[in-house]
XYZ file of C-alpha atoms in Angstrom:
155
model
C -1.103 -37.967 7.275
C -1.607 -38.570 10.917
C -3.439 -35.470 12.617
C -2.501 -34.021 15.781
C -4.826 -32.254 18.286
C -4.087 -29.719 19.743
C -3.856 -29.254 22.732
C -4.754 -25.611 24.082
C -3.110 -25.757 27.163
C 0.866 -25.985 25.514
C 2.091 -22.649 25.093
C 4.556 -21.957 24.406
C 5.994 -18.807 26.303
C 6.068 -16.460 23.309
C 2.227 -17.269 22.641
C 2.526 -16.713 26.985
C 3.962 -13.600 26.636
C 1.798 -12.366 23.460
C -1.501 -12.700 25.208
C 0.188 -11.271 28.511
C 0.455 -8.322 25.987
C -2.748 -8.412 24.742
C -4.430 -8.496 28.125
C -2.534 -5.946 29.542
C -3.827 -4.371 26.966
C -7.196 -4.632 27.417
C -7.287 -4.044 30.906
C -5.290 -0.844 31.077
C -7.770 0.220 27.671
C -10.681 0.220 30.186
C -9.259 1.147 33.338
C -7.249 4.552 32.168
C -11.417 4.622 30.143
C -13.586 4.101 32.967
C -11.153 6.706 34.730
C -11.335 9.303 32.397
C -14.944 9.411 32.719
C -14.828 9.193 36.364
C -11.869 12.232 36.300
C -14.539 14.023 34.704
C -17.102 14.191 36.631
C -15.515 14.301 39.940
C -11.718 15.620 39.253
C -11.334 19.500 39.608
C -10.860 22.277 37.063
C -6.808 21.075 37.490
C -7.068 17.894 37.320
C -9.720 17.926 33.275
C -6.627 19.456 31.329
C -4.775 16.308 32.095
C -7.379 14.222 31.499
C -8.165 16.506 28.517
C -5.492 15.785 27.524
C -5.639 11.594 27.464
C -7.758 12.027 25.823
C -6.844 13.455 22.497
C -4.080 10.659 22.636
C -7.523 7.741 23.116
C -8.705 9.691 19.849
C -5.806 9.673 18.524
C -5.308 6.090 18.673
C -9.207 5.751 17.410
C -8.325 7.235 14.496
C -5.163 5.474 14.138
C -6.323 2.080 14.291
C -9.359 3.481 11.987
C -6.308 4.522 9.186
C -4.259 1.328 9.863
C -7.997 -0.694 8.718
C -7.554 1.980 5.736
C -4.573 2.480 4.544
C -2.693 -1.748 4.559
C -5.702 -4.073 4.712
C -7.844 -4.576 1.444
C -11.230 -3.494 2.381
C -10.859 -0.507 1.696
C -7.708 -0.485 -0.941
C -7.942 -3.178 -3.501
C -4.238 -3.017 -4.863
C -1.130 -0.450 -3.357
C 2.488 -2.381 -2.927
C 3.379 -1.781 0.541
C 5.481 1.539 0.311
C 3.038 3.481 -0.961
C 0.686 2.903 1.707
C 2.739 4.331 4.060
C 3.623 7.229 1.948
C -0.412 7.135 1.952
C -0.942 6.417 6.110
C 2.202 9.248 6.341
C 0.489 12.052 5.083
C -3.814 11.115 5.616
C -2.372 10.660 9.804
C -0.489 13.708 9.551
C -2.950 15.397 8.857
C -5.507 14.487 10.792
C -2.938 14.326 14.079
C -1.531 17.842 14.080
C -4.554 19.374 14.511
C -5.562 17.671 17.289
C -2.111 17.635 18.685
C -2.223 21.419 18.604
C -6.332 21.489 19.785
C -5.268 19.149 22.691
C -2.232 20.796 23.598
C 0.237 18.734 22.983
C 3.478 20.829 21.631
C 3.126 25.045 22.286
C 1.685 25.963 19.234
C 2.006 28.983 19.243
C 6.402 28.316 18.796
C 7.424 27.644 15.087
C 10.784 26.073 16.137
C 7.647 23.902 17.521
C 5.749 22.435 14.639
C 9.061 21.791 13.175
C 10.271 19.236 16.922
C 6.357 17.795 16.305
C 7.291 17.691 12.116
C 10.902 15.660 12.630
C 8.998 13.614 15.215
C 6.370 11.995 13.689
C 8.797 11.270 10.198
C 11.125 9.793 12.201
C 8.784 7.284 14.679
C 7.007 7.251 11.360
C 10.181 6.024 9.684
C 11.325 4.127 13.204
C 7.648 2.146 12.559
C 7.632 1.192 8.653
C 11.453 0.009 9.833
C 10.555 -2.478 12.396
C 7.187 -3.135 11.173
C 9.251 -4.284 7.037
C 11.256 -6.775 9.366
C 8.866 -8.341 10.909
C 6.733 -9.565 7.399
C 9.768 -10.333 5.818
C 10.843 -12.422 8.131
C 6.904 -13.752 8.521
C 7.240 -14.057 4.095
C 10.703 -16.105 4.588
C 8.951 -18.600 7.078
C 5.327 -19.071 5.559
C 7.923 -19.260 2.279
C 10.284 -22.399 3.264
C 7.195 -24.045 4.906
C 5.448 -23.942 2.030
C 8.273 -25.100 -0.071
C 9.037 -28.251 2.513
C 5.014 -28.549 1.352
C 5.590 -28.809 -1.493
C 8.849 -31.175 -1.215
C 6.867 -33.893 0.620
C 9.426 -33.391 3.337
């Protein structure tokens, strides 16, 4: 069996784009956090409303990441099907995100139609992301199974 040397200088375009995306997200997050901190210190009262909106989104995303760790890894929940994980995550994240959204004024909480719109939009986004991640998972599982079959057949 021949040994391959991994050349870290050669990257496929997809790998380069992935690295670019990750680095952008890291840099953007760091910049936004510093901007929000200094905005809270130096901005006037009118500008602080928008900054608080940003803090609310940052908090919601932190909660989303923690809840994804809980519901989509075996760290806390050992054996549970994907559909049940999505349903539990969706219900729990809605229960956490909705009061946060109302508190930070993401929608007019005093209008009943806004609550309905909020709920419908949440369900649609959850459904679309579930379909997307299911497709990605199936594609990766298929590729891994094909590689396993090639390995087993000795090719």
